[in-house]
Short mmCIF file of N, CA and C in Angstrom, two decimals:
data_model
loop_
_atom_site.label_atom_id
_atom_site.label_comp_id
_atom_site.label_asym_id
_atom_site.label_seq_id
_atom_site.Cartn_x
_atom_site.Cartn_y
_atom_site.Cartn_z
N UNK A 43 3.39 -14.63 8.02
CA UNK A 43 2.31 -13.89 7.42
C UNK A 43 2.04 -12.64 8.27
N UNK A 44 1.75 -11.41 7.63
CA UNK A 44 1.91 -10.25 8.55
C UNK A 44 0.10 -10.17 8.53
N UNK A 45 0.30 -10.25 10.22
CA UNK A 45 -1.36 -10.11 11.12
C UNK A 45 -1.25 -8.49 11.94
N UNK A 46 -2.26 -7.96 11.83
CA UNK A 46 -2.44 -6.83 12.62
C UNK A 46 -3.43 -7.02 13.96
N UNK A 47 -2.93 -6.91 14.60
CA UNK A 47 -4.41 -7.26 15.73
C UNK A 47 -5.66 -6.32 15.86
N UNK A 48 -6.49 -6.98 16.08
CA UNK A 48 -7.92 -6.09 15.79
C UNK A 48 -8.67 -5.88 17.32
N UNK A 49 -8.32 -6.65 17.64
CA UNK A 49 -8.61 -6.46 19.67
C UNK A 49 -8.34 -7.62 20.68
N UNK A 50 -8.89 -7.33 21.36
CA UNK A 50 -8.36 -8.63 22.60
C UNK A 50 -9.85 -10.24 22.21
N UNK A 51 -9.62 -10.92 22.81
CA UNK A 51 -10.28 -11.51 22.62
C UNK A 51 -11.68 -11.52 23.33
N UNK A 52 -11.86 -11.14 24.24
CA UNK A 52 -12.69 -10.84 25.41
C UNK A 52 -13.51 -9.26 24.75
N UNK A 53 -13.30 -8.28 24.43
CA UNK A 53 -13.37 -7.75 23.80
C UNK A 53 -14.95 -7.87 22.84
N UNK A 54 -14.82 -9.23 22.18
CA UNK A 54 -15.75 -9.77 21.48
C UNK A 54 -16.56 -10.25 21.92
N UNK A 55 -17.90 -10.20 22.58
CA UNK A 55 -18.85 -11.27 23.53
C UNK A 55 -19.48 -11.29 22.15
N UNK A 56 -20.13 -13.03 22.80
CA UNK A 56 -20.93 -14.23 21.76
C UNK A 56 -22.07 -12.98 21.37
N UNK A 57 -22.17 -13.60 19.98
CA UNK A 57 -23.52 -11.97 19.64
C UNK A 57 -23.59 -11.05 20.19
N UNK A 58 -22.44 -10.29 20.33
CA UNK A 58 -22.52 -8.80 20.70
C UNK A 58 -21.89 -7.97 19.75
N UNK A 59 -21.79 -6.81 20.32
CA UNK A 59 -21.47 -5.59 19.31
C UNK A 59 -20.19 -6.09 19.14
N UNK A 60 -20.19 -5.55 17.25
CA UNK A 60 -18.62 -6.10 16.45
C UNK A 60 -17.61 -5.10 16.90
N UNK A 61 -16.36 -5.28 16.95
CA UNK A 61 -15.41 -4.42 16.07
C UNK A 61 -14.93 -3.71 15.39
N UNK A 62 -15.09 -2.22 14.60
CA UNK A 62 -15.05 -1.99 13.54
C UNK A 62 -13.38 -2.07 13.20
N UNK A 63 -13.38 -1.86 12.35
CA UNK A 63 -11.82 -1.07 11.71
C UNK A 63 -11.92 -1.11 10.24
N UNK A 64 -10.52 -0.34 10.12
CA UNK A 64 -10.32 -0.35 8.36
C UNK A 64 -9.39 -0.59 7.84
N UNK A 65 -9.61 -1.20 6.66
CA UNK A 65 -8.51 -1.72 6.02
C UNK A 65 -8.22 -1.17 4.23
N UNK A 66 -7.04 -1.47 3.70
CA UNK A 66 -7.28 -1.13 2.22
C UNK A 66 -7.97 -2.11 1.66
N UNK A 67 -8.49 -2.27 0.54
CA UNK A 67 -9.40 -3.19 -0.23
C UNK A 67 -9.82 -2.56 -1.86
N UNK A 68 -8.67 -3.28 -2.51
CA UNK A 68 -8.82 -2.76 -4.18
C UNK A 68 -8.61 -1.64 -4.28
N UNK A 69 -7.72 -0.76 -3.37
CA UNK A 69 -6.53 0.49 -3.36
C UNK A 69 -7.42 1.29 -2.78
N UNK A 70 -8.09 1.18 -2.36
CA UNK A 70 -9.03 2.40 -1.28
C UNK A 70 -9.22 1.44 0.48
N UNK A 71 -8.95 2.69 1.30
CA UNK A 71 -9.69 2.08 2.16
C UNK A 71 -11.21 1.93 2.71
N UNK A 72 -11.53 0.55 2.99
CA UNK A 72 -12.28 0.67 3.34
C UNK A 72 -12.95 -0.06 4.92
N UNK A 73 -14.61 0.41 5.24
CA UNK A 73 -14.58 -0.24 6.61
C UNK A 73 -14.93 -1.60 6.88
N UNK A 74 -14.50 -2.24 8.14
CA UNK A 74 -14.90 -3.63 8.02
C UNK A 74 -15.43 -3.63 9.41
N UNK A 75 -15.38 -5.41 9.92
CA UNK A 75 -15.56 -5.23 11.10
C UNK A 75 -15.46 -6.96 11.27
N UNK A 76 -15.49 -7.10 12.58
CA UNK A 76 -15.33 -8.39 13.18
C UNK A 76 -16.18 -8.47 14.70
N UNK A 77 -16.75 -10.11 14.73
CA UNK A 77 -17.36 -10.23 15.37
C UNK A 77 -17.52 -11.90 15.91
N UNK A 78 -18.37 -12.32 17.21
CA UNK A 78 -17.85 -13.42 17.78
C UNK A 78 -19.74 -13.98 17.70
N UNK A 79 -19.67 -15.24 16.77
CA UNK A 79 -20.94 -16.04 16.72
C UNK A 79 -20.78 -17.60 17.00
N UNK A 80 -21.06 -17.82 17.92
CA UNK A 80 -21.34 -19.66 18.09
C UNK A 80 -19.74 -20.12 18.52
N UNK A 81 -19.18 -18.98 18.91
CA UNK A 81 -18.02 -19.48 19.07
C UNK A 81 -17.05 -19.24 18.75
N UNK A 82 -17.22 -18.55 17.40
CA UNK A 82 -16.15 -18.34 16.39
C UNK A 82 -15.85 -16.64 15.71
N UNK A 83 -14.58 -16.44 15.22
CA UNK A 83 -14.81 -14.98 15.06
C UNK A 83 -14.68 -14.61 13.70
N UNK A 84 -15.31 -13.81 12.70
CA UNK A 84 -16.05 -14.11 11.65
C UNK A 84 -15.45 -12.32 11.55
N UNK A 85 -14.77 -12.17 10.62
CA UNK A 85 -14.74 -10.24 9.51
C UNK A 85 -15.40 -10.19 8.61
N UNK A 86 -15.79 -9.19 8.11
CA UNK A 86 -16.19 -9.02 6.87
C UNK A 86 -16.50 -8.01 6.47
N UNK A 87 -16.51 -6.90 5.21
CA UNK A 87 -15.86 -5.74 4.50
C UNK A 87 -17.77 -4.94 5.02
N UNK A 88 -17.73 -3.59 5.43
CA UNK A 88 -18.81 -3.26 6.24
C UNK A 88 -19.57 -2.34 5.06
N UNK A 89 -20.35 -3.78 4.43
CA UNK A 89 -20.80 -3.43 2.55
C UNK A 89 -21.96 -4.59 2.31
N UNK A 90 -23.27 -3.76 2.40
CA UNK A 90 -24.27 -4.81 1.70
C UNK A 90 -24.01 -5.96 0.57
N UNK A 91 -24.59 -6.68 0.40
CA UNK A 91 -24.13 -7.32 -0.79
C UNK A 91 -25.13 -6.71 -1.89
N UNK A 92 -26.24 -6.08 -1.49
CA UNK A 92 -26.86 -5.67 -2.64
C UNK A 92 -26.62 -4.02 -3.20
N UNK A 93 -26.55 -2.95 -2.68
CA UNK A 93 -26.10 -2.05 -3.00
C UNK A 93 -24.45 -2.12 -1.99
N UNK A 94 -23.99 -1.05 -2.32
CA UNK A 94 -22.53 -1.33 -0.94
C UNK A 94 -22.93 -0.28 0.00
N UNK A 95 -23.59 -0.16 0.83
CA UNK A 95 -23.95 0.90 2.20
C UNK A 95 -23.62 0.06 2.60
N UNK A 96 -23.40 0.60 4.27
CA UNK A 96 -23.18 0.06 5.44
C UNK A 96 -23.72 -0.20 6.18
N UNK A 97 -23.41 -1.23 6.80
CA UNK A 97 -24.63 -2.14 7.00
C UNK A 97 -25.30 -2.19 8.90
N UNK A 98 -24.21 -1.23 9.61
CA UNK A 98 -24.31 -1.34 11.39
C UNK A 98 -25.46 0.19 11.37
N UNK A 99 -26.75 -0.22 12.09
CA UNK A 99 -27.46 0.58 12.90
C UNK A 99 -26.57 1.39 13.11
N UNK A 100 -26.02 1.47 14.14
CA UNK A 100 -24.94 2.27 14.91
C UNK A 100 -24.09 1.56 14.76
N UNK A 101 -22.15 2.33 14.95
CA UNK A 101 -21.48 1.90 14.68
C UNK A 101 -21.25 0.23 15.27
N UNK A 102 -20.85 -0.87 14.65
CA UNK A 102 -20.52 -2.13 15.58
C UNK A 102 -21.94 -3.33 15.73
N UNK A 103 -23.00 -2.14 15.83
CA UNK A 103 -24.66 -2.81 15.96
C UNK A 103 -24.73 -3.51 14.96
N UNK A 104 -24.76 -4.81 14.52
CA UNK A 104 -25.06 -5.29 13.07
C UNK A 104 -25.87 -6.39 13.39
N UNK A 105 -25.92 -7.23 14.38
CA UNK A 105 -27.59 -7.96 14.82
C UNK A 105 -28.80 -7.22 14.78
N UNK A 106 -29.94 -8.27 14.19
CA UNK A 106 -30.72 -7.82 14.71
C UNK A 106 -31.52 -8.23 16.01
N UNK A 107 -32.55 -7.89 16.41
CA UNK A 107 -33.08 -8.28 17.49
C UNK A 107 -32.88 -9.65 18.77
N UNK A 108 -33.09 -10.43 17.43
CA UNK A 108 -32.65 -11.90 17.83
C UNK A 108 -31.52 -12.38 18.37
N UNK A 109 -30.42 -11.48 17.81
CA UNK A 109 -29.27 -11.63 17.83
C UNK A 109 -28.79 -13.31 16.71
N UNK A 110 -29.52 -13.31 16.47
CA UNK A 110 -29.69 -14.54 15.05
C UNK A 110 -28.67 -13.82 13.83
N UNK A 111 -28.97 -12.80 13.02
CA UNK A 111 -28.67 -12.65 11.62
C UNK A 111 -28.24 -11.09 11.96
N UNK A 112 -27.33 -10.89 11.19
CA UNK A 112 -27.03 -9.27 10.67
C UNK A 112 -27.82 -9.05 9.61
N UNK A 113 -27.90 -8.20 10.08
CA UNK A 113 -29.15 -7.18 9.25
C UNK A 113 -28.55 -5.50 8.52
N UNK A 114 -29.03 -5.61 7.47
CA UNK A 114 -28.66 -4.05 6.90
C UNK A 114 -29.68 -3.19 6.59
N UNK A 115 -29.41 -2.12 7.77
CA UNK A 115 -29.90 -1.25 8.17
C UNK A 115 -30.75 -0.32 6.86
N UNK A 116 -30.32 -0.40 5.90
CA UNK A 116 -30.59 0.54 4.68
C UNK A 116 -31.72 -0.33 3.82
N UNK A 117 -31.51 -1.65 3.85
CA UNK A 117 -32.11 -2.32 2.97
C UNK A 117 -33.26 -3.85 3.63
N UNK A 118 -32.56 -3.94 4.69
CA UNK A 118 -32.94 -5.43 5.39
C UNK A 118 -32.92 -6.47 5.02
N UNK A 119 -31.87 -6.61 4.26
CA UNK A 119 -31.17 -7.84 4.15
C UNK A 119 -30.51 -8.60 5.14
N UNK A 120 -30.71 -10.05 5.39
CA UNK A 120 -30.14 -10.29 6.53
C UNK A 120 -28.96 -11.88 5.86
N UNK A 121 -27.89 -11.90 7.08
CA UNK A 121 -27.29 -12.70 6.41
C UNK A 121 -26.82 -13.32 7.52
N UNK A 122 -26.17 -14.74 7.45
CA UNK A 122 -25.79 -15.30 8.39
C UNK A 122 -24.68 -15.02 8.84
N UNK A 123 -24.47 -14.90 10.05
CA UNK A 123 -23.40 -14.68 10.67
C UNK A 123 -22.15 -15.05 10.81
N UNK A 124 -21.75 -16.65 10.23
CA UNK A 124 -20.81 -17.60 10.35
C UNK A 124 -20.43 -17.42 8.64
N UNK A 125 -21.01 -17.42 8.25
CA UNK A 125 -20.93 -17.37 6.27
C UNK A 125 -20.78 -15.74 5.43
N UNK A 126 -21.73 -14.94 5.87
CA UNK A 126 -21.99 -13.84 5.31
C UNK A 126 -22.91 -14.32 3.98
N UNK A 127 -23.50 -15.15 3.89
CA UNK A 127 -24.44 -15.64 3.14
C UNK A 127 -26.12 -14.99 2.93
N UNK A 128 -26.71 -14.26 2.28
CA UNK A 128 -27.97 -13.37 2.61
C UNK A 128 -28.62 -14.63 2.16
N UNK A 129 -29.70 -14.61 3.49
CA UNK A 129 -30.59 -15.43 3.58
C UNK A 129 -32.24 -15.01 2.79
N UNK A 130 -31.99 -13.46 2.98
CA UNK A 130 -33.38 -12.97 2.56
C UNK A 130 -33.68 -11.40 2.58
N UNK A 131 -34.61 -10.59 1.82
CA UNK A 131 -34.31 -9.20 1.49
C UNK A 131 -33.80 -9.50 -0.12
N UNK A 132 -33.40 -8.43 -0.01
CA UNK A 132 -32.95 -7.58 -1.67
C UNK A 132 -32.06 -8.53 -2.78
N UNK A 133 -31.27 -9.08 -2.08
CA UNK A 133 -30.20 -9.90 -2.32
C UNK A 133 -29.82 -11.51 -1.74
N UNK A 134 -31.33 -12.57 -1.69
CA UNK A 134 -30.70 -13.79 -1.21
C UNK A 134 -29.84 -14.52 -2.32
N UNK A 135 -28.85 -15.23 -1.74
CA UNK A 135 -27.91 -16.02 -2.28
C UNK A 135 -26.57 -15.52 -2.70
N UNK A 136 -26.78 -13.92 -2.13
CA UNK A 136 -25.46 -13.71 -2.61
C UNK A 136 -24.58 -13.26 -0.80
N UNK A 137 -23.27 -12.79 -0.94
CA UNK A 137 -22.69 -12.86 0.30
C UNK A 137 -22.11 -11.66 0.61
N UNK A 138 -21.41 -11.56 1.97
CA UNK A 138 -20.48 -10.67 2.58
C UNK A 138 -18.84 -10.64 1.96
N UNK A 139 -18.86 -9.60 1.55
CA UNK A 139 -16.95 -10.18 1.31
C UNK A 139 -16.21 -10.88 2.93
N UNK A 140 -16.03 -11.37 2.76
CA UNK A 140 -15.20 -12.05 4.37
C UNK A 140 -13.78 -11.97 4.30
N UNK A 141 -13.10 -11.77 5.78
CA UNK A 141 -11.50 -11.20 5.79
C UNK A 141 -11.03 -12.23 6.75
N UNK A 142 -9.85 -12.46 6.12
CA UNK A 142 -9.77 -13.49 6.89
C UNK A 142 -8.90 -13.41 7.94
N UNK A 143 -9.17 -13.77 9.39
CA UNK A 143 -8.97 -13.49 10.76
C UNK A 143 -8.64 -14.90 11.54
N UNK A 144 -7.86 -14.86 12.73
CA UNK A 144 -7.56 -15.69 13.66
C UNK A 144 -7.50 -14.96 14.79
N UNK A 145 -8.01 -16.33 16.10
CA UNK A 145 -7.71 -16.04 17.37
C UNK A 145 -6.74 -16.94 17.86
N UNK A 146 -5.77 -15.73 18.56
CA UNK A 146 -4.81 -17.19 18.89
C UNK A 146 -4.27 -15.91 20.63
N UNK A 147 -3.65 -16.41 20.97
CA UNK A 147 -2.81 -15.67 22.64
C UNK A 147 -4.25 -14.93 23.05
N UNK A 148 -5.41 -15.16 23.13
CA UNK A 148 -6.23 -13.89 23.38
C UNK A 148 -6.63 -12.77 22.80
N UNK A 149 -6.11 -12.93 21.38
CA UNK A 149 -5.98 -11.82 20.06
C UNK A 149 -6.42 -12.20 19.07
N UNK A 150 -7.36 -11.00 18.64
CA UNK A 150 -8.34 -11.58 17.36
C UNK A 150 -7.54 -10.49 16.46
N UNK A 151 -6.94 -11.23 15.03
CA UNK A 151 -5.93 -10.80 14.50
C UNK A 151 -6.37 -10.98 12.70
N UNK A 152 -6.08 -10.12 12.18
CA UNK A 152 -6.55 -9.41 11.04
C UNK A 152 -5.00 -10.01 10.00
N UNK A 153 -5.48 -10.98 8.97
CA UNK A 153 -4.37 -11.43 8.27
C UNK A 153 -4.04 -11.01 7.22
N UNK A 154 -3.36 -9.94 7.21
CA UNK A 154 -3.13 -8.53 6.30
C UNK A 154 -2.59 -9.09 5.03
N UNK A 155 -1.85 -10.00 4.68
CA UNK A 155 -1.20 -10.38 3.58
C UNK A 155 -2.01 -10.90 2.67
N UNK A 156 -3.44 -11.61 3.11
CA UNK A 156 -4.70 -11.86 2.20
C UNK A 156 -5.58 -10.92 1.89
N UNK A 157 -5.62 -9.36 2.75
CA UNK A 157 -6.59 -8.72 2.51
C UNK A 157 -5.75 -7.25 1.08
N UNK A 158 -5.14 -7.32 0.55
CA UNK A 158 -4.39 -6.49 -0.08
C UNK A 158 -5.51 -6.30 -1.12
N UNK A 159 -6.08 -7.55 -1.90
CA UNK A 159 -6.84 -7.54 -3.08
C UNK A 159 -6.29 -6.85 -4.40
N UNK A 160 -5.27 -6.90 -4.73
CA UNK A 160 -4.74 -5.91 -5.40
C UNK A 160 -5.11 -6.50 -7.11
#
């Protein structure tokens, strides 16, 4: 399966600033990002679920305070971090598109052959 790597693993601290990058998605590119919660490392397409703005304060910033929930900056919707699930704001019950990623040698790696969407 063709993986692109997205950074080192270390790179990622527990609730800290994400990752960005970009990828194609339904023949345009677009931005995403990745990030490390409870353990685990979690992408997802850098697009409200209720309008599509973007959703990082500053680039990568996508916690809020708590470091609990991502939050979008435009609207304040917040969603869980492990799911991309909006908990509350504009849009509860609906989600994050999510990309699907692995860590493996120290490399948090972007699994390009699922993200085509074509």
């Amino acid at each position: 399966m063709p993986e692109r790597v997205l950074c080192q693993s270390q790179d990622l601290l527990e609730r800290g600033m994400a990752r960005c990058f970009t990828l194609q998605w339904d023949g345009r590119e677009r931005n995403a990002f990745v990030l490390r919660y409870d353990g685990g490392v979690y992408a997802y397409l850098n697009e409200c679920a209720h309008i599509p703005v973007e959703l990082d304060f500053n680039p990568g910033d996508f916690f809020d305070y708590s470091r609990r929930w991502l939050v979008c900056s435009t609207h304040g919707a917040y969603y869980a971090p492990d799911t991309g699930l909006c908990l509350g704001g504009p849009c509860p019950g609906r989600k994050l598109v999510s990309l699907p990623v692995r860590e493996y040698a120290n490399q948090v790696c972007l699994i390009e052959e699922k993200t085509q969407n074509e």
